PDB file of C-alpha atoms in Angstrom:
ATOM      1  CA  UNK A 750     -12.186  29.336 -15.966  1.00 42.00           C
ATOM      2  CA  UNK A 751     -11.514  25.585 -17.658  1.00 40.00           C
ATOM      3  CA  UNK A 752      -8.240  26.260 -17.825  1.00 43.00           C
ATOM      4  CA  UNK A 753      -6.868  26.668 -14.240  1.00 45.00           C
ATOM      5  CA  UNK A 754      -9.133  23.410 -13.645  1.00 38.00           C
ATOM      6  CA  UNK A 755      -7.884  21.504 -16.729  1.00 37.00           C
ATOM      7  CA  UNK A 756      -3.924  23.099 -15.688  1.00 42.00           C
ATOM      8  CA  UNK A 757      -4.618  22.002 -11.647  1.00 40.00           C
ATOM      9  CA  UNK A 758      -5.761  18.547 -12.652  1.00 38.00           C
ATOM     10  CA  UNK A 759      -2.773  17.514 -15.551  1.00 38.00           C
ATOM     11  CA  UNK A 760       0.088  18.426 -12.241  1.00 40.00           C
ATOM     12  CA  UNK A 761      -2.453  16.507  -9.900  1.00 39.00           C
ATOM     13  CA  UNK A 762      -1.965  13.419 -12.606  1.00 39.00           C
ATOM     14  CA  UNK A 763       1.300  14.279 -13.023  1.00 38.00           C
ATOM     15  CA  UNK A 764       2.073  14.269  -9.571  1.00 36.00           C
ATOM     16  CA  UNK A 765       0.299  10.529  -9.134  1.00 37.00           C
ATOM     17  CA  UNK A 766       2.426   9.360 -12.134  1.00 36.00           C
ATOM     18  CA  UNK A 767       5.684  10.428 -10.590  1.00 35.00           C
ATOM     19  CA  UNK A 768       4.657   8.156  -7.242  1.00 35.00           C
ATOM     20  CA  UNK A 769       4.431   4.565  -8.918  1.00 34.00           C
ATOM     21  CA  UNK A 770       6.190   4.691 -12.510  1.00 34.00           C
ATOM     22  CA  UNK A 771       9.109   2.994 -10.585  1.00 34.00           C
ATOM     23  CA  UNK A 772      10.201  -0.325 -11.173  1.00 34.00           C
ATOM     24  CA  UNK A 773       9.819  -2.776  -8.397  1.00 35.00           C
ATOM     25  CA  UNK A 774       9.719  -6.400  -7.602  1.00 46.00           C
ATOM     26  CA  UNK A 775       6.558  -6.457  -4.762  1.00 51.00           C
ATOM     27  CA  UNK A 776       3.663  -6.620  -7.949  1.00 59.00           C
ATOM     28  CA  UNK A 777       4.794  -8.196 -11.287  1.00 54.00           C
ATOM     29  CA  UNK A 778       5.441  -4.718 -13.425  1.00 77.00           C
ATOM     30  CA  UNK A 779       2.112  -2.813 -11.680  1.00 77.00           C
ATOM     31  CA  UNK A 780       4.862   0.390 -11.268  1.00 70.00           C
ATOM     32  CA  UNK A 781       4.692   0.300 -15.481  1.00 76.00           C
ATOM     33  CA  UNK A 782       1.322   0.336 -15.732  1.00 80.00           C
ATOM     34  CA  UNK A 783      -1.064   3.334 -15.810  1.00 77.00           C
ATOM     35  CA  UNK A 784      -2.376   4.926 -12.259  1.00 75.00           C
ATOM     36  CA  UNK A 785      -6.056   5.663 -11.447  1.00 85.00           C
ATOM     37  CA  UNK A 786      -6.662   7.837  -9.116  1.00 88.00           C
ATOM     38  CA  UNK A 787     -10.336   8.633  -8.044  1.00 94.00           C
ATOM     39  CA  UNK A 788     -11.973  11.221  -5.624  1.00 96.00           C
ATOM     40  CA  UNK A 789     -15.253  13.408  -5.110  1.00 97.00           C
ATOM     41  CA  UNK A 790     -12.914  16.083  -4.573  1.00 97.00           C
ATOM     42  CA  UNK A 791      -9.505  17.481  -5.753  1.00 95.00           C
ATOM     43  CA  UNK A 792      -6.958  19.959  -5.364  1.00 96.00           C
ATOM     44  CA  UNK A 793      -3.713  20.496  -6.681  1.00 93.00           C
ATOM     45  CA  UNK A 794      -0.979  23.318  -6.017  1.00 94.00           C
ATOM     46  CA  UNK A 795       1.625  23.104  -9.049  1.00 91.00           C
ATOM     47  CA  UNK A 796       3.957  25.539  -7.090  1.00 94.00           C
ATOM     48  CA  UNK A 797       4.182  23.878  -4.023  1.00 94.00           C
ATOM     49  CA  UNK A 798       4.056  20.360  -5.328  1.00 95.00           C
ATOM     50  CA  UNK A 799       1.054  19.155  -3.415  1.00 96.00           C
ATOM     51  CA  UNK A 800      -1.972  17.773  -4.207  1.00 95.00           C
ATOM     52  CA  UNK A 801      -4.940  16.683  -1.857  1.00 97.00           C
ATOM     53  CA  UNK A 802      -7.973  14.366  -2.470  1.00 97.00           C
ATOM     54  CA  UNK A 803     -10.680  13.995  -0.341  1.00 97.00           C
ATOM     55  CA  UNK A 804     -13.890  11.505  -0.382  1.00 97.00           C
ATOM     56  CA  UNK A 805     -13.525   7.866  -1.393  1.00 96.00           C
ATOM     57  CA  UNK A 806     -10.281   7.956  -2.713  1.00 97.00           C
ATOM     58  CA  UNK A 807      -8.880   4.867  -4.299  1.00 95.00           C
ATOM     59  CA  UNK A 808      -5.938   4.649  -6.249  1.00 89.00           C
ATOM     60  CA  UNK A 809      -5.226   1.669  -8.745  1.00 88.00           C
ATOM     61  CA  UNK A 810      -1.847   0.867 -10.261  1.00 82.00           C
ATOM     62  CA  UNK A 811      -1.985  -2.889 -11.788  1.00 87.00           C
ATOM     63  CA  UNK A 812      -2.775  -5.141  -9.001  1.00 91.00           C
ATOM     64  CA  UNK A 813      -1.761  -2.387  -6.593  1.00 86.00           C
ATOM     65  CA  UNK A 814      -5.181  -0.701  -4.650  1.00 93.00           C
ATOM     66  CA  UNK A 815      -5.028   1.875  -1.966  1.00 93.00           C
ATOM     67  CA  UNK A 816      -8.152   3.096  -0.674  1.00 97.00           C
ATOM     68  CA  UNK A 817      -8.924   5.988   1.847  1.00 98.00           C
ATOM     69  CA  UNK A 818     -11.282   8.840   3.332  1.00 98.00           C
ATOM     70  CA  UNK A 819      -8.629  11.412   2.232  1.00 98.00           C
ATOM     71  CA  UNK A 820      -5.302  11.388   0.367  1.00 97.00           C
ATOM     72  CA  UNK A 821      -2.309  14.058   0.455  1.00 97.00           C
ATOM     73  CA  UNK A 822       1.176  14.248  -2.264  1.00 94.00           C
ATOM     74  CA  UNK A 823       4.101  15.901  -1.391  1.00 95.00           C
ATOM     75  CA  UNK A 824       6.340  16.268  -4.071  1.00 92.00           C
ATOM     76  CA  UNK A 825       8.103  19.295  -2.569  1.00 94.00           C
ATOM     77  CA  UNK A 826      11.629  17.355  -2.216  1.00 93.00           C
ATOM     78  CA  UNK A 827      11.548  16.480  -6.121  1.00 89.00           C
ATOM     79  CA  UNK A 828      10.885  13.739  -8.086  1.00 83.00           C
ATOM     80  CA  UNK A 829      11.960   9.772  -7.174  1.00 78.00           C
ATOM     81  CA  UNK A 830      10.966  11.682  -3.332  1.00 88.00           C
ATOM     82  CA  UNK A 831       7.410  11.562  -3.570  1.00 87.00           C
ATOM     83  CA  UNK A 832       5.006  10.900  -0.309  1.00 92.00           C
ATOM     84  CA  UNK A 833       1.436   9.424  -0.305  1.00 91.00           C
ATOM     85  CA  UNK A 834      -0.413   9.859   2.791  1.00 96.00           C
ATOM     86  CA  UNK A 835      -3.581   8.110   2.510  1.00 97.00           C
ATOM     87  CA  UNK A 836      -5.589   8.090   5.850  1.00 98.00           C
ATOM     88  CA  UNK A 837      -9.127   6.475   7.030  1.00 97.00           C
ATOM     89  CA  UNK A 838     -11.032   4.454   8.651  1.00 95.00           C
ATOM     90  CA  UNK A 839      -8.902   2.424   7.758  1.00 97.00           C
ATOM     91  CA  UNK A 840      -7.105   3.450   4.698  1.00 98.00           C
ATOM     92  CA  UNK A 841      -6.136   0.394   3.020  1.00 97.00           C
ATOM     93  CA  UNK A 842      -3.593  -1.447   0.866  1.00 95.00           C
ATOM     94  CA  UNK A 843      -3.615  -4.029  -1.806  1.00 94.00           C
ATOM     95  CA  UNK A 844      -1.220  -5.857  -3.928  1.00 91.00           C
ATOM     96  CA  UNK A 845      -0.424  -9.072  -5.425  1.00 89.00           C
ATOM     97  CA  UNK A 846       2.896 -10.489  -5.291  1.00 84.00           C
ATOM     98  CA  UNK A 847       5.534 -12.180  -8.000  1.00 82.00           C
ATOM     99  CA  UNK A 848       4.668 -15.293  -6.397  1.00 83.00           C
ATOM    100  CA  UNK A 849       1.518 -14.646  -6.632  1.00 87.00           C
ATOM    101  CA  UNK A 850       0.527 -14.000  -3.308  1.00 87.00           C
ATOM    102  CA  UNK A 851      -1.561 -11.269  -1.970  1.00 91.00           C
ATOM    103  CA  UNK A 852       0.076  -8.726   0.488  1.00 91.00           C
ATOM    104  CA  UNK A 853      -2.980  -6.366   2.204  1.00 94.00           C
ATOM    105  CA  UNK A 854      -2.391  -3.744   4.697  1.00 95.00           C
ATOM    106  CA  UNK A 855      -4.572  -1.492   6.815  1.00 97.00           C
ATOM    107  CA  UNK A 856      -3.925   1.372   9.049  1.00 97.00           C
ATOM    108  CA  UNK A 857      -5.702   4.734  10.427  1.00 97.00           C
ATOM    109  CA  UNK A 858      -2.876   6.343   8.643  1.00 98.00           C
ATOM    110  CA  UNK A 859      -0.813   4.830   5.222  1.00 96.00           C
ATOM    111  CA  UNK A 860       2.471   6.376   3.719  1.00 95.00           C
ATOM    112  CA  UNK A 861       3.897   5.777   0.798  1.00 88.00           C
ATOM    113  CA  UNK A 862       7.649   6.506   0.299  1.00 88.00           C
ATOM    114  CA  UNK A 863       8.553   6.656  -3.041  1.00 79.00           C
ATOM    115  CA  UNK A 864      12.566   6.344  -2.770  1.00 80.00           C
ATOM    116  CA  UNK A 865      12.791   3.823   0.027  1.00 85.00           C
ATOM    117  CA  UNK A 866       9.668   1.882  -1.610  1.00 81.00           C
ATOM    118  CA  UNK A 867       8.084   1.545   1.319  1.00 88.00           C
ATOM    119  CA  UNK A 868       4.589   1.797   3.199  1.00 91.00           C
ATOM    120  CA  UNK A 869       4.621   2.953   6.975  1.00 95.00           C
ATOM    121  CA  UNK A 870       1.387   1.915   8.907  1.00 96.00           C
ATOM    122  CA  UNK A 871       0.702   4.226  11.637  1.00 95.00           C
ATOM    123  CA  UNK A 872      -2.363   3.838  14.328  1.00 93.00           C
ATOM    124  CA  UNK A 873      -4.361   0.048  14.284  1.00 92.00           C
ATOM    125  CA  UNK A 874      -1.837  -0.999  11.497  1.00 93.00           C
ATOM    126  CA  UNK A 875      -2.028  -4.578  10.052  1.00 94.00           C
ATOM    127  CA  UNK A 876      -0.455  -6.518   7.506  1.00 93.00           C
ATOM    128  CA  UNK A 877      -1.360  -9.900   6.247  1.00 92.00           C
ATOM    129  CA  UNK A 878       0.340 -12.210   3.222  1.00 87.00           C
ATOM    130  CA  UNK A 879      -1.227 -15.472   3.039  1.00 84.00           C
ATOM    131  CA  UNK A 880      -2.468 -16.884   6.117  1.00 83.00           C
ATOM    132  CA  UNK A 881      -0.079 -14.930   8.256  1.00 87.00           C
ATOM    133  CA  UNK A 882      -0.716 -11.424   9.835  1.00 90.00           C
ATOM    134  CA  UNK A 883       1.024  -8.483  11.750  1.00 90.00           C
ATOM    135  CA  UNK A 884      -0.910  -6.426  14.042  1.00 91.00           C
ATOM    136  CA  UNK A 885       0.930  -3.268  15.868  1.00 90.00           C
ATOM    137  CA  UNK A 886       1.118   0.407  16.990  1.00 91.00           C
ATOM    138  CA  UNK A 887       2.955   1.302  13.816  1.00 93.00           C
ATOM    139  CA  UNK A 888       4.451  -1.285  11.071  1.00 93.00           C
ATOM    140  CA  UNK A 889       7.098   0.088   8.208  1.00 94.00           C
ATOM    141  CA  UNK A 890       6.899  -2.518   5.410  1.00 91.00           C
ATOM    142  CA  UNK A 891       9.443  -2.248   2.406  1.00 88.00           C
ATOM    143  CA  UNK A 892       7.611  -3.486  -0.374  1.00 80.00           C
ATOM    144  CA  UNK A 893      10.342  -4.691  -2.632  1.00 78.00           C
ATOM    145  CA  UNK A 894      12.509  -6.782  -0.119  1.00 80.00           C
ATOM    146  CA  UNK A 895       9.363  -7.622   1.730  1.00 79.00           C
ATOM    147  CA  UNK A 896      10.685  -6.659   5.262  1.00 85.00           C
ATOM    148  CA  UNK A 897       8.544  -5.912   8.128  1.00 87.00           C
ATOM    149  CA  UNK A 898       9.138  -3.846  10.911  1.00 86.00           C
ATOM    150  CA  UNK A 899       6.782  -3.383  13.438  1.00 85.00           C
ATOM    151  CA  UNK A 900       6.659  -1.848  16.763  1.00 85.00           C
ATOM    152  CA  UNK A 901       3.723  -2.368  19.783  1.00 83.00           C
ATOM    153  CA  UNK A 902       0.189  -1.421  19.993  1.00 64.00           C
ATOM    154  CA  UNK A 903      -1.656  -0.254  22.614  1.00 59.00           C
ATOM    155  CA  UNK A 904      -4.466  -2.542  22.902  1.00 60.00           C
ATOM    156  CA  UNK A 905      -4.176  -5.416  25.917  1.00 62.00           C
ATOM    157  CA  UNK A 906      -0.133  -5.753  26.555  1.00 68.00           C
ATOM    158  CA  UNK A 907       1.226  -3.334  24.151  1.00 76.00           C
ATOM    159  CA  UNK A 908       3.286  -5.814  22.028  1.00 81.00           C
ATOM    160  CA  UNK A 909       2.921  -6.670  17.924  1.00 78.00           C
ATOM    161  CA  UNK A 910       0.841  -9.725  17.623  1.00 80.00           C
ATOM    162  CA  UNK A 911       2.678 -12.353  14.998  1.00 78.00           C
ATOM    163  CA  UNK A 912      -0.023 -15.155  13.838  1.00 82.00           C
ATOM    164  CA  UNK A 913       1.231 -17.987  11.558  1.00 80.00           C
ATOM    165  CA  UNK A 914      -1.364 -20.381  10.180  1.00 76.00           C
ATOM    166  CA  UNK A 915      -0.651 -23.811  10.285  1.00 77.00           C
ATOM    167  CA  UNK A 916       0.126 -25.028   6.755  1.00 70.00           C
ATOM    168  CA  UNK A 917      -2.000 -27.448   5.979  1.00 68.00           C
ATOM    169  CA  UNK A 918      -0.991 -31.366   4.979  1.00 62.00           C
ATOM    170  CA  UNK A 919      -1.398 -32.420   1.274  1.00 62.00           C
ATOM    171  CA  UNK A 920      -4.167 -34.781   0.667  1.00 60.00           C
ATOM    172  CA  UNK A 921      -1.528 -37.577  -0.562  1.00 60.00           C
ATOM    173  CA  UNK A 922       0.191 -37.444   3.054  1.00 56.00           C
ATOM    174  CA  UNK A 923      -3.365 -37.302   4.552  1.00 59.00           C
ATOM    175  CA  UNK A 924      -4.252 -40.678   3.233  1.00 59.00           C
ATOM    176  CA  UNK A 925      -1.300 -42.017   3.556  1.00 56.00           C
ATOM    177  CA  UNK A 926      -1.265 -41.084   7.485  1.00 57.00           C
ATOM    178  CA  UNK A 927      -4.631 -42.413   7.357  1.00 61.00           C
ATOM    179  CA  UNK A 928      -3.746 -45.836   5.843  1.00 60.00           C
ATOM    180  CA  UNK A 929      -1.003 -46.838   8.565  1.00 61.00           C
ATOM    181  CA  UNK A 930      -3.522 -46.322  11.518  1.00 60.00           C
ATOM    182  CA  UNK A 931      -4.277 -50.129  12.930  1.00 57.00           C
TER     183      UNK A 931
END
């Protein structure tokens, strides 16, 4: 009886593995570090190449984080194809950049595409680096050229909200600005 459990749970690893052991530039080297991945429930189907987890899922990978009410892998189209779908209330996304940045994301619905290396927000989606956010219906963020795409929401006009934070002045310029002022 172990062993189907033990068997199920080694191609549900597996599986995860296959998702982020790719190189990428969005997170220092997090795709060549170990994954987490941790659920109150688990099920994996080695013939069909998916795997499902359900209840306070997150998944950690380095600085990467994705968190969610449920989480589905297909691996059916072979490996380097892999999809994550991760959805919640909100699922959500986490990872520091090689500048250093942070780059969050949150979305009824988050997939992970393993080839393009990219996340698709679907339903409330937002994405924020820095100061600086994107709020739409959908948004389709590749994660090593950090490019956004996003298309409208349906709240008020229907049209992706853009804020930029005004950078603030350095404290030399400040007093200097301050100084010249009769």
């Amino acid at each position: 009886m172990l062993k189907p459990f033990t068997n199920r749970l080694f191609r549900t690893s597996f599986l995860a593995t296959l998702l982020f052991s790719t190189n990428s530039y969005a997170g220092k080297d997090d795709f060549t570090k170990k994954i987490e991945l941790a659920s109150l429930y688990q099920n994996a189907d080695g013939i069909a190449k998916r795997a499902t987890y359900q209840g306070n899922v997150v998944i950690l990978q380095g600085s990467l984080k994705v968190s969610a009410d449920d989480l589905e892998i297909d691996a059916s189209k072979g490996e380097g194809n892999e999809i994550f779908i991760a959805t919640g209330n909100p699922a959500t996304y986490s990872q520091q950049q090689e500048d250093g940045s942070m780059v969050t994301a949150k979305a009824d619905k988050i997939e992970y595409h393993r080839q393009t290396r990219s996340l698709s927000l679907e339903g409330n989606a937002e994405i924020k680096q820095n100061s600086s956010s994107v709020q739409g219906k959908s948004i389709t963020f590749n994660m090593e050229l950090e490019q956004i795409i996003a298309q409208g929401s349906d709240q008020e006009s229907g049209r992706v909200i853009t804020t930029f934070q005004p950078v603030s002045k350095p404290k030399e310029l400040e007093t200097a600005q301050q100084d010249e002022q009769p």
